[in-house]
Structure formats: structure tokens, C-alpha cells
GROMACS .gro file of C-alpha atoms in nm:
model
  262
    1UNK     CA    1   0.000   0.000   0.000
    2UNK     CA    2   0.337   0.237   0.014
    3UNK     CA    3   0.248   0.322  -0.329
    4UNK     CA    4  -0.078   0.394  -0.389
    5UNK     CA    5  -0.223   0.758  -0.510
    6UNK     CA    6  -0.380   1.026  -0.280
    7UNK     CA    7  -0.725   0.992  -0.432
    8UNK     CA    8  -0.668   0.566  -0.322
    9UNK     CA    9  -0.579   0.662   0.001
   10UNK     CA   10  -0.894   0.878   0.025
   11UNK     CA   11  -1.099   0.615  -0.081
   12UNK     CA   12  -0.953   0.347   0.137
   13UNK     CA   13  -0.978   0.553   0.437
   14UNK     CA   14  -1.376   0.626   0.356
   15UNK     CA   15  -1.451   0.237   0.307
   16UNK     CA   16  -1.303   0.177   0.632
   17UNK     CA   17  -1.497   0.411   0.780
   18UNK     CA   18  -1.782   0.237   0.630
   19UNK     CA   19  -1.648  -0.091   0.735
   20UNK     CA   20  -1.662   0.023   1.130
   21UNK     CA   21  -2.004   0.204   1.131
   22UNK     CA   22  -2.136  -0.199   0.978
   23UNK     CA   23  -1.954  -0.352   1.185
   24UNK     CA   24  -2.083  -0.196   1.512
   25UNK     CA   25  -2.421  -0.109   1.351
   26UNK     CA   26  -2.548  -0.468   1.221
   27UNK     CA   27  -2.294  -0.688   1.479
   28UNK     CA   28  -2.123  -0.823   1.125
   29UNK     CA   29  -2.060  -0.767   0.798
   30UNK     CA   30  -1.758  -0.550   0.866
   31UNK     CA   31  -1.537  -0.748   0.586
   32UNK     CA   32  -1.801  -0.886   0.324
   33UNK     CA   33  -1.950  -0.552   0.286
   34UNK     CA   34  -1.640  -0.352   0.252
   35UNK     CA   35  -1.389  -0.570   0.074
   36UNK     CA   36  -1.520  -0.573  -0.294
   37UNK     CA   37  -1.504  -0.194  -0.245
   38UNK     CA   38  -1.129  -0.212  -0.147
   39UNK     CA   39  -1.075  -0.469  -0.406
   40UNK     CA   40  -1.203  -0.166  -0.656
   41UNK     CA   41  -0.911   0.030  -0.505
   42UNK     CA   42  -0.640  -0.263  -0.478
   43UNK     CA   43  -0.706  -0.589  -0.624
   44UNK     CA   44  -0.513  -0.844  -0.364
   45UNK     CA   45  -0.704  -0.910  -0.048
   46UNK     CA   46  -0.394  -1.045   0.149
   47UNK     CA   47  -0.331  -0.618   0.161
   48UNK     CA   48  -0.665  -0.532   0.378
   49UNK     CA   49  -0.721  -0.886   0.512
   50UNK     CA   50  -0.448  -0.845   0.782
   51UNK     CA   51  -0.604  -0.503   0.847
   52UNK     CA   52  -0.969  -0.576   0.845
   53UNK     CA   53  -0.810  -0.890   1.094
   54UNK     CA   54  -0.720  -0.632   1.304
   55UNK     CA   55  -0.961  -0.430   1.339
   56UNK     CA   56  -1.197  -0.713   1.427
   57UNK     CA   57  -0.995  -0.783   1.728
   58UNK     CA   58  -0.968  -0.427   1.835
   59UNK     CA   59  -1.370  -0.314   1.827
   60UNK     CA   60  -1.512  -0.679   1.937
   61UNK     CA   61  -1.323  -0.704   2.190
   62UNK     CA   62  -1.430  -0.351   2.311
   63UNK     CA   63  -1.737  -0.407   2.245
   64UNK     CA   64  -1.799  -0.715   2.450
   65UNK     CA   65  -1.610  -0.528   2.729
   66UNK     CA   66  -1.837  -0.211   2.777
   67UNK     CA   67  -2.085  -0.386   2.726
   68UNK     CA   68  -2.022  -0.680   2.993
   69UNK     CA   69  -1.886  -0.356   3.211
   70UNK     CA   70  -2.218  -0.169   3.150
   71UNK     CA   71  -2.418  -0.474   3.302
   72UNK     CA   72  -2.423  -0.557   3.694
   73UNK     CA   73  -2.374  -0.835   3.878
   74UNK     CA   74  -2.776  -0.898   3.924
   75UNK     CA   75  -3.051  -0.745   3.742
   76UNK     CA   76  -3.340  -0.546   3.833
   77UNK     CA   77  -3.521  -0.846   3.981
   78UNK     CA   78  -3.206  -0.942   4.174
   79UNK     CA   79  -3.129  -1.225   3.949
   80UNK     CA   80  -2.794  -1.279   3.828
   81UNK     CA   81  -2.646  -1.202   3.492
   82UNK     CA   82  -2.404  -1.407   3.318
   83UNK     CA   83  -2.256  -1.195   3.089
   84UNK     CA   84  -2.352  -1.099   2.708
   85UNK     CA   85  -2.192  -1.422   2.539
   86UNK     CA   86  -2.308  -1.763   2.557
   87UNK     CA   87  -1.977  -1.933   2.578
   88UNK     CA   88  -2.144  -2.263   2.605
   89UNK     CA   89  -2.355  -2.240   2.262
   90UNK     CA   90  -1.980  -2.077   2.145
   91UNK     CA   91  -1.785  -2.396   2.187
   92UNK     CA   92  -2.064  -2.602   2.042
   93UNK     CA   93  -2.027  -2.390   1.693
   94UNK     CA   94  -1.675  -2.360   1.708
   95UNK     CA   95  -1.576  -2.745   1.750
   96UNK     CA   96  -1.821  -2.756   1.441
   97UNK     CA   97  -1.663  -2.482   1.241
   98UNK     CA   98  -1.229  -2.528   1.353
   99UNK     CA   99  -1.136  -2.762   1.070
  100UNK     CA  100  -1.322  -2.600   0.756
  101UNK     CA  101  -1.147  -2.292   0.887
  102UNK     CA  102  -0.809  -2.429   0.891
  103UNK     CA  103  -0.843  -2.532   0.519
  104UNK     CA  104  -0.990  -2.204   0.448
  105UNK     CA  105  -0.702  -2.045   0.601
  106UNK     CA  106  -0.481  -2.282   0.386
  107UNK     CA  107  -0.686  -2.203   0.070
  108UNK     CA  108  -0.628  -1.827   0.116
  109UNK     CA  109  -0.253  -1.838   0.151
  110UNK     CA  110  -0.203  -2.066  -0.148
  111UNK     CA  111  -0.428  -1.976  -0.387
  112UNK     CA  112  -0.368  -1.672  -0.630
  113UNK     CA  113  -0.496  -1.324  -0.541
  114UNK     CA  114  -0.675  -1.320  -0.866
  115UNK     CA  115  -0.848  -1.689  -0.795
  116UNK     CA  116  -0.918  -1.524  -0.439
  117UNK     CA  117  -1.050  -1.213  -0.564
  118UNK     CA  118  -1.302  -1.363  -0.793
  119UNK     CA  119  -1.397  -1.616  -0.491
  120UNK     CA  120  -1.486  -1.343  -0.260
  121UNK     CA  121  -1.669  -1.127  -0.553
  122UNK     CA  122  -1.893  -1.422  -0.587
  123UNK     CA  123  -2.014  -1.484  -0.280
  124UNK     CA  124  -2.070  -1.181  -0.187
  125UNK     CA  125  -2.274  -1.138  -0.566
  126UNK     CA  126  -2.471  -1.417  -0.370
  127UNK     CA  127  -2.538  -1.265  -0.072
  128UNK     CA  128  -2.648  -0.932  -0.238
  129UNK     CA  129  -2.937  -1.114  -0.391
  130UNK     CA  130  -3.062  -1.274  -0.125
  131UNK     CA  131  -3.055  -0.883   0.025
  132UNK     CA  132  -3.217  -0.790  -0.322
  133UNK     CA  133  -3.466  -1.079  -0.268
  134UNK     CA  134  -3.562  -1.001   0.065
  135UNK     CA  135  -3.441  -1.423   0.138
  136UNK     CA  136  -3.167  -1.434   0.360
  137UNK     CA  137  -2.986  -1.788   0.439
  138UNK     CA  138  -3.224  -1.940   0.675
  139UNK     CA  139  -3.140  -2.296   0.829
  140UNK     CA  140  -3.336  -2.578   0.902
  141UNK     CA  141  -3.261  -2.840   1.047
  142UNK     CA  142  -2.923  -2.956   1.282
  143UNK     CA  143  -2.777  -3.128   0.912
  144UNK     CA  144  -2.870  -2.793   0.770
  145UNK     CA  145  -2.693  -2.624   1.054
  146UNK     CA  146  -2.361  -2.812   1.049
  147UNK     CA  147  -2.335  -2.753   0.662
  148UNK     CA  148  -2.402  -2.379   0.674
  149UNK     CA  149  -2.127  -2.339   1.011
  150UNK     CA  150  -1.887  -2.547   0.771
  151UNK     CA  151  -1.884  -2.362   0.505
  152UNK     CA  152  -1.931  -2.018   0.708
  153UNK     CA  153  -1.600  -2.137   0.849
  154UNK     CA  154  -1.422  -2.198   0.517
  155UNK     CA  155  -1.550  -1.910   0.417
  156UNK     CA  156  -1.385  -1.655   0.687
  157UNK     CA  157  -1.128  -1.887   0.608
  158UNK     CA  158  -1.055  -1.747   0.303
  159UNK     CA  159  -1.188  -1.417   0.293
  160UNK     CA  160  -1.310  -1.330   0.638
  161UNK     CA  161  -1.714  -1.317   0.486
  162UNK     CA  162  -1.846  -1.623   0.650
  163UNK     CA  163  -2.060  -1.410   0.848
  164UNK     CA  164  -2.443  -1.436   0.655
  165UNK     CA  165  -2.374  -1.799   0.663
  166UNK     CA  166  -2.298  -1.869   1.035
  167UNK     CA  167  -2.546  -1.575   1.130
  168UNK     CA  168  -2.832  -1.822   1.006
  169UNK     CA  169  -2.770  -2.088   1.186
  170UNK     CA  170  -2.697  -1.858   1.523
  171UNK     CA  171  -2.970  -1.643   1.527
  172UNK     CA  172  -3.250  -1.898   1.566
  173UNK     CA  173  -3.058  -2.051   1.854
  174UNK     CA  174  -2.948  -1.732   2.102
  175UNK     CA  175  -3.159  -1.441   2.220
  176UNK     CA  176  -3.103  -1.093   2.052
  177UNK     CA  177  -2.958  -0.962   2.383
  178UNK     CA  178  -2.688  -1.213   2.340
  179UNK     CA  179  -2.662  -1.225   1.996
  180UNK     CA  180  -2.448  -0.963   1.895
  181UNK     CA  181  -2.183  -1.009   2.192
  182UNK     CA  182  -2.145  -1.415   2.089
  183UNK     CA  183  -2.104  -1.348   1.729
  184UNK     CA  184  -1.857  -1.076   1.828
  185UNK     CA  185  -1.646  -1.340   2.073
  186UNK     CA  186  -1.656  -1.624   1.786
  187UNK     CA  187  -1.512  -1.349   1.521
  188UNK     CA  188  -1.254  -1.283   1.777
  189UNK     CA  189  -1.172  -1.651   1.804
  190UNK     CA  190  -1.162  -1.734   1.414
  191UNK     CA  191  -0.976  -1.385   1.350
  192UNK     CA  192  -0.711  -1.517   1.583
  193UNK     CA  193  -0.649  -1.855   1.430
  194UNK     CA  194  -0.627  -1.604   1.070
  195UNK     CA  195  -0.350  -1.407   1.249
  196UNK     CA  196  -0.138  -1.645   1.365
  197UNK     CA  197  -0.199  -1.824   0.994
  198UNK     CA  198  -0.073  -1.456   0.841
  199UNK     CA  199   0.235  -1.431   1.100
  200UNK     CA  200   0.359  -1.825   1.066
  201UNK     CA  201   0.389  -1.773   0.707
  202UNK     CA  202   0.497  -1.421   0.677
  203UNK     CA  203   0.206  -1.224   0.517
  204UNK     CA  204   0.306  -0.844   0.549
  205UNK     CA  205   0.045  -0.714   0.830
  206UNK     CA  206   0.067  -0.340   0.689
  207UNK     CA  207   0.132  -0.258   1.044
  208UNK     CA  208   0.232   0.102   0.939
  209UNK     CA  209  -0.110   0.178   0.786
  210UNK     CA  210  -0.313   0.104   1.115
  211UNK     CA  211  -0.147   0.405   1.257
  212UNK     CA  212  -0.435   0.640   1.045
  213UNK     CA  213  -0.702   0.313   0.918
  214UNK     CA  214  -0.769   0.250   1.243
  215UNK     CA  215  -0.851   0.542   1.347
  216UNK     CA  216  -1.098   0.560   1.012
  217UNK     CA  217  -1.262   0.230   1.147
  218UNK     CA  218  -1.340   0.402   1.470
  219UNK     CA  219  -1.497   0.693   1.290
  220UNK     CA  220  -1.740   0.427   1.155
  221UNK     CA  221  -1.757   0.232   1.505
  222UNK     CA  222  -1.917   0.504   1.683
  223UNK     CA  223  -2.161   0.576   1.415
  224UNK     CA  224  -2.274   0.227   1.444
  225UNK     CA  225  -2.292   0.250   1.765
  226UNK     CA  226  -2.521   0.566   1.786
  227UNK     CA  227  -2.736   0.400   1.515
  228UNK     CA  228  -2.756   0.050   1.624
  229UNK     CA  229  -3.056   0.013   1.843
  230UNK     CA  230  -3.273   0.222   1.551
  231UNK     CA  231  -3.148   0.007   1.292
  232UNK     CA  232  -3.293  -0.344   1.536
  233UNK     CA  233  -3.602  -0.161   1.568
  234UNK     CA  234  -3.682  -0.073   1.211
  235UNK     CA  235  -3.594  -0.377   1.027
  236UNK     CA  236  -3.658  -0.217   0.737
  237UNK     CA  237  -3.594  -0.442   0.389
  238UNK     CA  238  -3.502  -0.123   0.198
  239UNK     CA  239  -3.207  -0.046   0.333
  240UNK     CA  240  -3.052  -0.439   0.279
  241UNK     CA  241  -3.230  -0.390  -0.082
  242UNK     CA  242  -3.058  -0.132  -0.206
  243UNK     CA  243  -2.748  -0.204  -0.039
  244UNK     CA  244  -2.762  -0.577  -0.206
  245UNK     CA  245  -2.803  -0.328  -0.561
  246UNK     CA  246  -2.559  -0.173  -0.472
  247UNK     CA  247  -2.279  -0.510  -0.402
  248UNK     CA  248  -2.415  -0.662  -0.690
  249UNK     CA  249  -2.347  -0.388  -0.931
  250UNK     CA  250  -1.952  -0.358  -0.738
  251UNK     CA  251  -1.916  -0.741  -0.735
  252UNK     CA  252  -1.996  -0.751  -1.139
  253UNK     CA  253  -1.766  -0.467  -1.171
  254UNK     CA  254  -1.484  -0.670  -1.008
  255UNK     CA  255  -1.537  -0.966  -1.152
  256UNK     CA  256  -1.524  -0.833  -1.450
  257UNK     CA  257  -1.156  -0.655  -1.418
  258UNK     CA  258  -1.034  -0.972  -1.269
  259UNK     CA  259  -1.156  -1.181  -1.554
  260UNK     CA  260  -1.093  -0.922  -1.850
  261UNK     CA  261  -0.799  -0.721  -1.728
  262UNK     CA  262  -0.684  -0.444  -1.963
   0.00000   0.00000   0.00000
């Protein structure tokens, strides 16, 4: 990223900014709904995946702690609270979800950046229809389940976007109080096993860049913030409509400089 024009800069800095307010506002969708935008701007996702990794860490891990900090030790009825992630439904996912991600994580380092970019372009194509079609993933059954938390974990494997998959399986299964915090505990996890994967073999971790990107991302992060309670409360299909429109049409574009370069 040392030498990239102003105008790239610019733009990388705003997507990030984007990338923190979805983050914190919807609870995911930090890296599926902002890399094909980077990949406009740099086309090799081991550049922002390291980044993106990091940022993860940072803001969920924040997250879960104000919020756990915010809560007492016993509620209103004098009942105990246990916290804002359900550790124990955690575990269950994760044991199902540890080995697609280590081959995802293999897949990603060994594959070309050009195979990897049109991977990522289209799934997320995929995803932006079912926002277009107003059908998210839905699961089930427990076979159903198992497949969609295996290939959620190849997925963020690979590209870190695994998140619409695993999110329909876990959303029938924890409370929305909950919810958010879990799926913000299990990113941590998987993001951590990515890390280590991007150290062990050497992937340049752009550590230089945080120094003003991260700062972007928690532009975005408060935004979300602010605006995440309205957003649960309206539900609105619009907004997922036209931002699936809006993927789709960046995802084609992508595609289509990765297939026909020049």
C-alpha cells in the first residue's frame, strides 16, 4: 500500500470508515460488505485482510467489554447475569466450524490473489441477492446447521465473509440480547487462528497503515454504535435492498476486471 495515489488513500480511508459504522451497527458484515469496495481500489485481499483482521480484534473485543462492564452483577429483579456471550452455545459452533477454517485459512494463503479475488466477488454477488430478494440464508434443520457453520467457516477462512452464513444458523438458537456479543467473541476466536496463519507464514500485516485506518474504522464504530438500536427496531428491507443493488453492481464490476484485465 506504500504506493498507492492520494485519491486511493482517500478512498480506502472512507470504506473503512464504512467498514466500522457496519460492523458496530449490524454486529457483522464488517469485511463482506467492505472488501469488494477495497478490491475496486487494490485488487489483492492479502493487503486489507491483515487489516480488516485487526480491526476485528480491536472493536469486538471492546465491544464485549463495555458492554459486559455496563451490566451488573444482578438485574433489576435481583437475578444474576451471566454476561452478554453464551460461551457454552460458542464452543458447540466452534468445534463444528475449527477444521473448515483451517483449510480455508490454507486455501487463502495458497491460492492466487486473482483466484481469491473472484472467490470473494462471488459470494458476496450471492449474498447481495438474497438482500435484493428479501431471502436471507435461513437454516433448518441440525444437518442444515452443520453444513451452513462449515462452510461459514471456510469461508472466513478465506476471505473473512463467513458471516451471513454462520449468522443463520446462530440467530434462531441465542436471544437478541446475546446475539451480537457471541457473534462478536466467535469473530474474535476465528480472526485469531487467521493471524497467527498470516504471522507463521509471513504475510506483510501493513502494520504502518493502522497508525491512520484505524482510526478511520473508529470513525465508523461510533456511528454504528449511535445508530444500532434504531437500525434493530426498524428492520426495514429497503435499506438491505438497495445495499444488495448496490454489491451486486460492485461485485460484477470486479469480476469483470479480474476476468478481463486491460
Amino acid at each position: 500500500m506504500s504506493d498507492l495515489a492520494l485519491y486511493q488513500y482517500v478512498l480506502i480511508g472512507l470504506i473503512f470508515i464504512w467498514s466500522g459504522f457496519v460492523r458496530s451497527g449490524l454486529g457483522f458484515g464488517g469485511a463482506v460488505l467492505s472488501l469488494p469496495f477495497l478490491l475496486l481500489v487494490l485488487d489483492d485481499p492479502l493487503v486489507f485482510l491483515p487489516i480488516i483482521a485487526v480491526h476485528l480484534l480491536v472493536f469486538s473485543s471492546l465491544t464485549i467489554w463495555m458492554n459486559n462492564r455496563k451490566s451488573s452483577a444482578t438485574d433489576d429483579d435481583g437475578v444474576a447475569v451471566v454476561g452478554t456471550v453464551d460461551w457454552h452455545y460458542l464452543w458447540r459452533i466452534l468445534a463444528i466450524m475449527i477444521v473448515p477454517k483451517l483449510i480455508g485459512v490454507f486455501g487463502l494463503i495458497t491460492l492466487p490473489s486473482e483466484i481469491m479475488s473472484t472467490i470473494i466477488f462471488v459470494i458476496v454477488s450471492l449474498y447481495s441477492i438474497s438482500y435484493i430478494l428479501d431471502r436471507p440464508f435461513r437454516s433448518g434443520s441440525r444437518a442444515v446447521d452443520a453444513v451452513f457453520l462449515m462452510v461459514g467457516g471456510y469461508i472466513s477462512g478465506t476471505s473473512l465473509i463467513g458471516a451471513p452464513l454462520i449468522i443463520a444458523v446462530v440467530a434462531q438458537h441465542l436471544p437478541k440480547e446475546r446475539l451480537r456479543d457471541t457473534l462478536f467473541a466467535l469473530w474474535f476466536i476465528l480472526v485469531v487462528i487467521k493471524m497467527a496463519a498470516f504471522i507463521w507464514v509471513g504475510v506483510d500485516l501493513q502494520l504502518i497503515h493502522h497508525l491512520w485506518l484505524l482510526p478511520c474504522a473508529a470513525i465508523g464504530h461510533v456511528i454504528g454504535l449511535y445508530v444500532h438500536d434504531r437500525m434493530l427496531k426498524a428492520e426495514t428491507p429497503i435499506f438491505f435492498r438497495v445495499l444488495g443493488v448496490v454489491l451486486l453492481i460492485v461485485s460484477s464490476i470486479g469480476m469483470a476486471r479480474v476476468l478481463f484485465p486491460g
